[in-house]
Tab-separated table of C-alpha atoms in Angstrom:
chain	number	residue	atom	x	y	z
A	1	UNK	CA	24.169	15.817	40.625
A	2	UNK	CA	21.745	16.298	43.336
A	3	UNK	CA	19.224	14.159	44.130
A	4	UNK	CA	16.723	17.160	42.918
A	5	UNK	CA	18.147	17.649	39.834
A	6	UNK	CA	17.902	13.717	39.331
A	7	UNK	CA	14.029	14.571	39.930
A	8	UNK	CA	13.205	16.679	38.549
A	9	UNK	CA	10.595	16.686	35.088
A	10	UNK	CA	12.598	16.598	32.116
A	11	UNK	CA	16.146	15.996	33.985
A	12	UNK	CA	16.968	12.604	31.452
A	13	UNK	CA	15.227	14.683	28.469
A	14	UNK	CA	18.692	15.483	27.063
A	15	UNK	CA	19.993	11.838	27.405
A	16	UNK	CA	17.033	10.309	25.729
A	17	UNK	CA	16.451	12.538	22.687
A	18	UNK	CA	19.709	11.700	21.730
A	19	UNK	CA	19.169	7.957	21.869
A	20	UNK	CA	15.713	8.151	20.061
A	21	UNK	CA	17.330	10.312	17.114
A	22	UNK	CA	19.830	7.828	16.950
A	23	UNK	CA	17.173	4.910	16.407
A	24	UNK	CA	15.798	7.139	14.000
A	25	UNK	CA	19.311	7.204	12.177
A	26	UNK	CA	19.807	3.914	12.436
A	27	UNK	CA	16.341	2.681	11.329
A	28	UNK	CA	16.528	4.946	8.285
A	29	UNK	CA	20.142	3.247	7.557
A	30	UNK	CA	18.881	0.510	7.715
A	31	UNK	CA	16.161	0.885	5.128
A	32	UNK	CA	18.289	2.651	2.125
A	33	UNK	CA	19.955	-1.043	2.607
A	34	UNK	CA	18.378	-2.734	2.657
A	35	UNK	CA	16.244	-1.373	-0.572
A	36	UNK	CA	19.524	-2.317	-2.280
A	37	UNK	CA	20.997	-5.256	-0.859
A	38	UNK	CA	17.693	-7.412	0.390
A	39	UNK	CA	17.603	-8.587	4.442
A	40	UNK	CA	19.646	-11.010	3.463
A	41	UNK	CA	22.654	-8.790	1.772
A	42	UNK	CA	22.371	-6.489	3.448
A	43	UNK	CA	24.796	-6.083	6.976
A	44	UNK	CA	24.072	-4.212	10.332
A	45	UNK	CA	28.067	-3.356	10.023
A	46	UNK	CA	27.293	-1.520	6.712
A	47	UNK	CA	24.321	-0.344	8.254
A	48	UNK	CA	26.658	1.555	10.622
A	49	UNK	CA	29.141	2.783	8.587
A	50	UNK	CA	26.365	5.151	6.741
A	51	UNK	CA	26.430	7.456	10.128
A	52	UNK	CA	29.664	7.034	11.250
A	53	UNK	CA	28.666	4.768	13.382
A	54	UNK	CA	30.320	1.618	15.468
A	55	UNK	CA	28.800	-1.767	15.314
A	56	UNK	CA	28.690	-1.986	18.750
A	57	UNK	CA	26.477	1.473	19.094
A	58	UNK	CA	23.892	-1.001	16.013
A	59	UNK	CA	23.845	-3.586	18.295
A	60	UNK	CA	22.832	-2.465	21.453
A	61	UNK	CA	19.767	-0.325	20.352
A	62	UNK	CA	18.901	-3.457	17.767
A	63	UNK	CA	20.548	-6.833	19.717
A	64	UNK	CA	19.557	-8.212	15.916
A	65	UNK	CA	19.555	-7.780	12.406
A	66	UNK	CA	15.563	-8.959	12.744
A	67	UNK	CA	14.448	-6.849	15.073
A	68	UNK	CA	16.245	-3.500	13.357
A	69	UNK	CA	14.551	-5.289	9.894
A	70	UNK	CA	11.038	-4.853	12.171
A	71	UNK	CA	11.309	-1.782	13.270
A	72	UNK	CA	12.538	-0.349	9.927
A	73	UNK	CA	9.055	-2.479	8.685
A	74	UNK	CA	6.676	-1.035	10.349
A	75	UNK	CA	8.092	2.936	9.823
A	76	UNK	CA	7.673	2.148	6.495
A	77	UNK	CA	4.338	0.841	6.815
A	78	UNK	CA	3.255	3.254	9.457
A	79	UNK	CA	3.205	6.465	7.147
A	80	UNK	CA	-0.225	7.775	6.419
A	81	UNK	CA	-2.416	4.724	7.939
A	82	UNK	CA	-4.600	6.827	9.301
A	83	UNK	CA	-5.154	9.335	7.349
A	84	UNK	CA	-6.651	5.903	4.810
A	85	UNK	CA	-9.266	5.250	7.167
A	86	UNK	CA	-10.662	8.527	7.855
A	87	UNK	CA	-10.281	8.868	4.113
A	88	UNK	CA	-12.398	5.493	3.749
A	89	UNK	CA	-14.925	6.589	6.685
A	90	UNK	CA	-15.542	9.961	4.998
A	91	UNK	CA	-15.245	9.662	1.642
A	92	UNK	CA	-15.414	5.930	0.233
A	93	UNK	CA	-12.854	3.282	-0.130
A	94	UNK	CA	-11.681	4.522	-4.080
A	95	UNK	CA	-10.855	8.096	-3.151
A	96	UNK	CA	-8.989	6.699	0.323
A	97	UNK	CA	-6.787	3.839	-1.818
A	98	UNK	CA	-6.349	7.636	-4.825
A	99	UNK	CA	-5.219	9.620	-1.645
A	100	UNK	CA	-2.582	6.939	-0.581
A	101	UNK	CA	-1.462	6.489	-3.389
A	102	UNK	CA	-0.618	10.863	-4.085
A	103	UNK	CA	0.661	10.186	-0.978
A	104	UNK	CA	3.154	6.501	-1.376
A	105	UNK	CA	4.843	8.925	-4.921
A	106	UNK	CA	7.006	10.553	-2.039
A	107	UNK	CA	8.613	7.696	-0.818
A	108	UNK	CA	9.282	5.453	-4.100
A	109	UNK	CA	12.602	3.443	-1.892
A	110	UNK	CA	9.917	3.215	0.371
A	111	UNK	CA	8.024	1.251	-1.602
A	112	UNK	CA	11.012	-0.420	-3.145
A	113	UNK	CA	11.781	-1.821	0.358
A	114	UNK	CA	8.447	-2.837	1.113
A	115	UNK	CA	7.659	-4.522	-2.205
A	116	UNK	CA	11.893	-6.539	-1.913
A	117	UNK	CA	11.140	-7.302	1.715
A	118	UNK	CA	7.258	-8.884	0.681
A	119	UNK	CA	9.002	-11.426	-1.769
A	120	UNK	CA	12.196	-12.260	0.048
A	121	UNK	CA	9.119	-13.245	2.751
A	122	UNK	CA	6.981	-15.319	0.924
A	123	UNK	CA	10.368	-18.012	1.924
A	124	UNK	CA	8.910	-19.430	5.711
A	125	UNK	CA	12.816	-19.158	6.911
A	126	UNK	CA	12.986	-15.705	6.586
A	127	UNK	CA	12.407	-13.400	9.549
A	128	UNK	CA	9.275	-11.345	7.801
A	129	UNK	CA	7.077	-13.735	7.086
A	130	UNK	CA	5.146	-13.864	9.920
A	131	UNK	CA	5.285	-10.163	9.814
A	132	UNK	CA	3.824	-9.985	6.702
A	133	UNK	CA	1.618	-11.852	6.618
A	134	UNK	CA	-0.569	-11.109	9.545
A	135	UNK	CA	0.323	-7.261	7.305
A	136	UNK	CA	-1.905	-8.830	4.398
A	137	UNK	CA	-4.465	-10.795	6.527
A	138	UNK	CA	-5.313	-6.999	9.538
A	139	UNK	CA	-5.739	-4.743	5.179
A	140	UNK	CA	-7.741	-7.081	3.700
A	141	UNK	CA	-9.351	-7.368	7.571
A	142	UNK	CA	-9.715	-3.192	7.086
A	143	UNK	CA	-10.552	-3.298	3.562
A	144	UNK	CA	-13.157	-5.538	4.005
A	145	UNK	CA	-15.248	-3.531	6.789
A	146	UNK	CA	-14.642	-0.507	4.832
A	147	UNK	CA	-15.609	-2.040	1.182
A	148	UNK	CA	-19.097	-3.895	2.724
A	149	UNK	CA	-19.925	-0.030	4.210
A	150	UNK	CA	-19.654	1.519	0.931
A	151	UNK	CA	-21.452	-0.742	-0.549
A	152	UNK	CA	-23.996	-0.197	1.646
A	153	UNK	CA	-23.682	3.253	1.094
A	154	UNK	CA	-24.380	2.522	-2.513
A	155	UNK	CA	-20.944	4.015	-3.240
A	156	UNK	CA	-19.768	0.734	-4.256
A	157	UNK	CA	-22.305	-1.413	-6.567
A	158	UNK	CA	-19.726	-4.382	-7.560
A	159	UNK	CA	-22.173	-6.696	-5.832
A	160	UNK	CA	-19.315	-9.603	-4.895
A	161	UNK	CA	-18.047	-10.290	-0.613
A	162	UNK	CA	-16.777	-7.546	-0.284
A	163	UNK	CA	-13.370	-10.327	0.827
A	164	UNK	CA	-13.295	-11.001	-2.375
A	165	UNK	CA	-12.663	-7.597	-3.300
A	166	UNK	CA	-10.766	-6.459	-0.495
A	167	UNK	CA	-8.440	-9.342	-2.349
A	168	UNK	CA	-8.694	-8.712	-5.475
A	169	UNK	CA	-7.850	-4.420	-4.845
A	170	UNK	CA	-4.586	-6.411	-2.799
A	171	UNK	CA	-3.296	-7.716	-5.723
A	172	UNK	CA	-4.037	-4.861	-8.113
A	173	UNK	CA	-2.297	-2.534	-6.475
A	174	UNK	CA	1.168	-4.547	-5.126
A	175	UNK	CA	1.037	-5.103	-9.191
A	176	UNK	CA	0.322	-1.949	-10.624
A	177	UNK	CA	3.401	-0.223	-7.636
A	178	UNK	CA	5.519	-3.154	-8.798
A	179	UNK	CA	4.981	-1.880	-12.076
A	180	UNK	CA	5.514	1.859	-11.551
A	181	UNK	CA	8.753	1.109	-9.730
A	182	UNK	CA	10.221	-0.281	-12.444
A	183	UNK	CA	9.327	1.991	-14.497
A	184	UNK	CA	8.012	5.417	-13.044
A	185	UNK	CA	7.025	6.763	-16.310
A	186	UNK	CA	4.228	5.396	-15.688
A	187	UNK	CA	1.548	7.387	-14.174
A	188	UNK	CA	0.297	4.963	-10.944
A	189	UNK	CA	-2.888	7.929	-10.411
A	190	UNK	CA	-4.244	7.053	-13.771
A	191	UNK	CA	-3.891	3.371	-13.917
A	192	UNK	CA	-5.431	2.867	-10.661
A	193	UNK	CA	-7.862	4.927	-11.086
A	194	UNK	CA	-9.317	2.340	-14.097
A	195	UNK	CA	-8.062	-0.218	-11.798
A	196	UNK	CA	-10.962	0.669	-9.004
A	197	UNK	CA	-13.748	1.732	-11.351
A	198	UNK	CA	-13.394	-1.589	-13.354
A	199	UNK	CA	-13.103	-4.007	-9.512
A	200	UNK	CA	-15.936	-1.719	-7.874
A	201	UNK	CA	-18.638	-0.955	-10.242
A	202	UNK	CA	-21.117	-3.490	-11.588
A	203	UNK	CA	-20.911	-5.019	-15.244
A	204	UNK	CA	-23.605	-6.614	-16.909
A	205	UNK	CA	-22.227	-9.463	-19.659
A	206	UNK	CA	-21.496	-7.287	-23.110
A	207	UNK	CA	-24.627	-8.090	-25.471
A	208	UNK	CA	-23.059	-8.604	-29.670
A	209	UNK	CA	-24.754	-6.582	-31.370
A	210	UNK	CA	-26.346	-7.839	-34.427
A	211	UNK	CA	-25.239	-6.989	-38.254
A	212	UNK	CA	-27.408	-4.512	-39.529
A	213	UNK	CA	-29.860	-6.307	-42.573
A	214	UNK	CA	-29.235	-4.732	-45.910
A	215	UNK	CA	-32.932	-3.534	-47.425
A	216	UNK	CA	-33.251	-4.026	-50.806
A	217	UNK	CA	-33.180	-1.382	-53.251
A	218	UNK	CA	-36.890	-1.653	-54.227
A	219	UNK	CA	-39.023	-1.236	-51.561
A	220	UNK	CA	-39.038	1.595	-48.615
A	221	UNK	CA	-35.954	1.214	-46.326
A	222	UNK	CA	-37.314	1.323	-42.611
A	223	UNK	CA	-35.012	1.730	-39.814
A	224	UNK	CA	-32.754	-1.340	-38.537
A	225	UNK	CA	-33.508	-2.587	-34.937
A	226	UNK	CA	-30.724	-2.306	-32.992
A	227	UNK	CA	-29.838	-4.437	-30.168
A	228	UNK	CA	-29.519	-2.762	-26.371
A	229	UNK	CA	-26.051	-2.964	-24.822
A	230	UNK	CA	-27.469	-2.347	-21.338
A	231	UNK	CA	-26.837	0.996	-19.334
A	232	UNK	CA	-23.344	1.920	-19.153
A	233	UNK	CA	-21.459	0.849	-15.108
A	234	UNK	CA	-21.837	3.608	-13.054
A	235	UNK	CA	-19.022	4.805	-11.684
A	236	UNK	CA	-16.562	3.804	-8.277
A	237	UNK	CA	-18.477	6.875	-6.393
A	238	UNK	CA	-21.151	8.663	-6.447
A	239	UNK	CA	-19.881	12.679	-6.232
C-alpha cells in the first residue's frame, strides 16, 4: 500500500467500521445473556458463542467482563435520554415521563436488564454498584430541576420540595415498571398516569361528611346542611 493510499481520507474506514459493528454485536449479545442470567451467571464465553465469535475476539474489544457490563448499561440507558430533556422543557415533567414510558414499551429486554442489574448492584462489591449509584443521583438531580421549573410555571401544584418529589417519582417509576415486566398485561401507561396525578397535584385532607339529620314529619322540612369537601385536585399539567 502506497503512502498516498495510507493517508487518503477514508482509507481506514472499512476496518474501523467493521470493528464498530463487531462491538455493537458483542454488546447486543451481552445484553441478551445478562438479561437472562444476570452479570454473575453470564460468561464471556457464552456471549462469544451467541455470535459465533471466539473468546479472544470478545476480549480484544472488551478486556474484562466488567467493562463489557458498563458498555451494555450505557447502551441500555442512553436511549431516549435527549428526548426526555426536550419533552420536559417543552411540555413538562408529566408529559416527558409518559412519553418515555411509551417508548420503553418497545424495549422490554433493556428494561429487564436494568432492573436485574440494579438489584444485583445493591451489593457494594458488584462492578455496576457505582454506576447505578451515580445514575440514580444524576436522574434525581435532573428531575429536581425539571420539577422546580414546572412548579414555577404552575404545571405542578404539589408544593413539596422538588428533590423529595423527584425521589418519590423515581421510586414509583421503578416499581410500576417492574410490575409490568413481571406481568405485561398490566397497563403501564395508565398506572403511571394515575401515579403522576397523585404525586404532582396538590391534595387537601379529606373532610368527613356528617350524617344527614332526619327531619320530623310534623314540621316543614328544611334543606340539610352539607359539609364542603373543598375544591377538587387540579390536573398534573395544565393543558
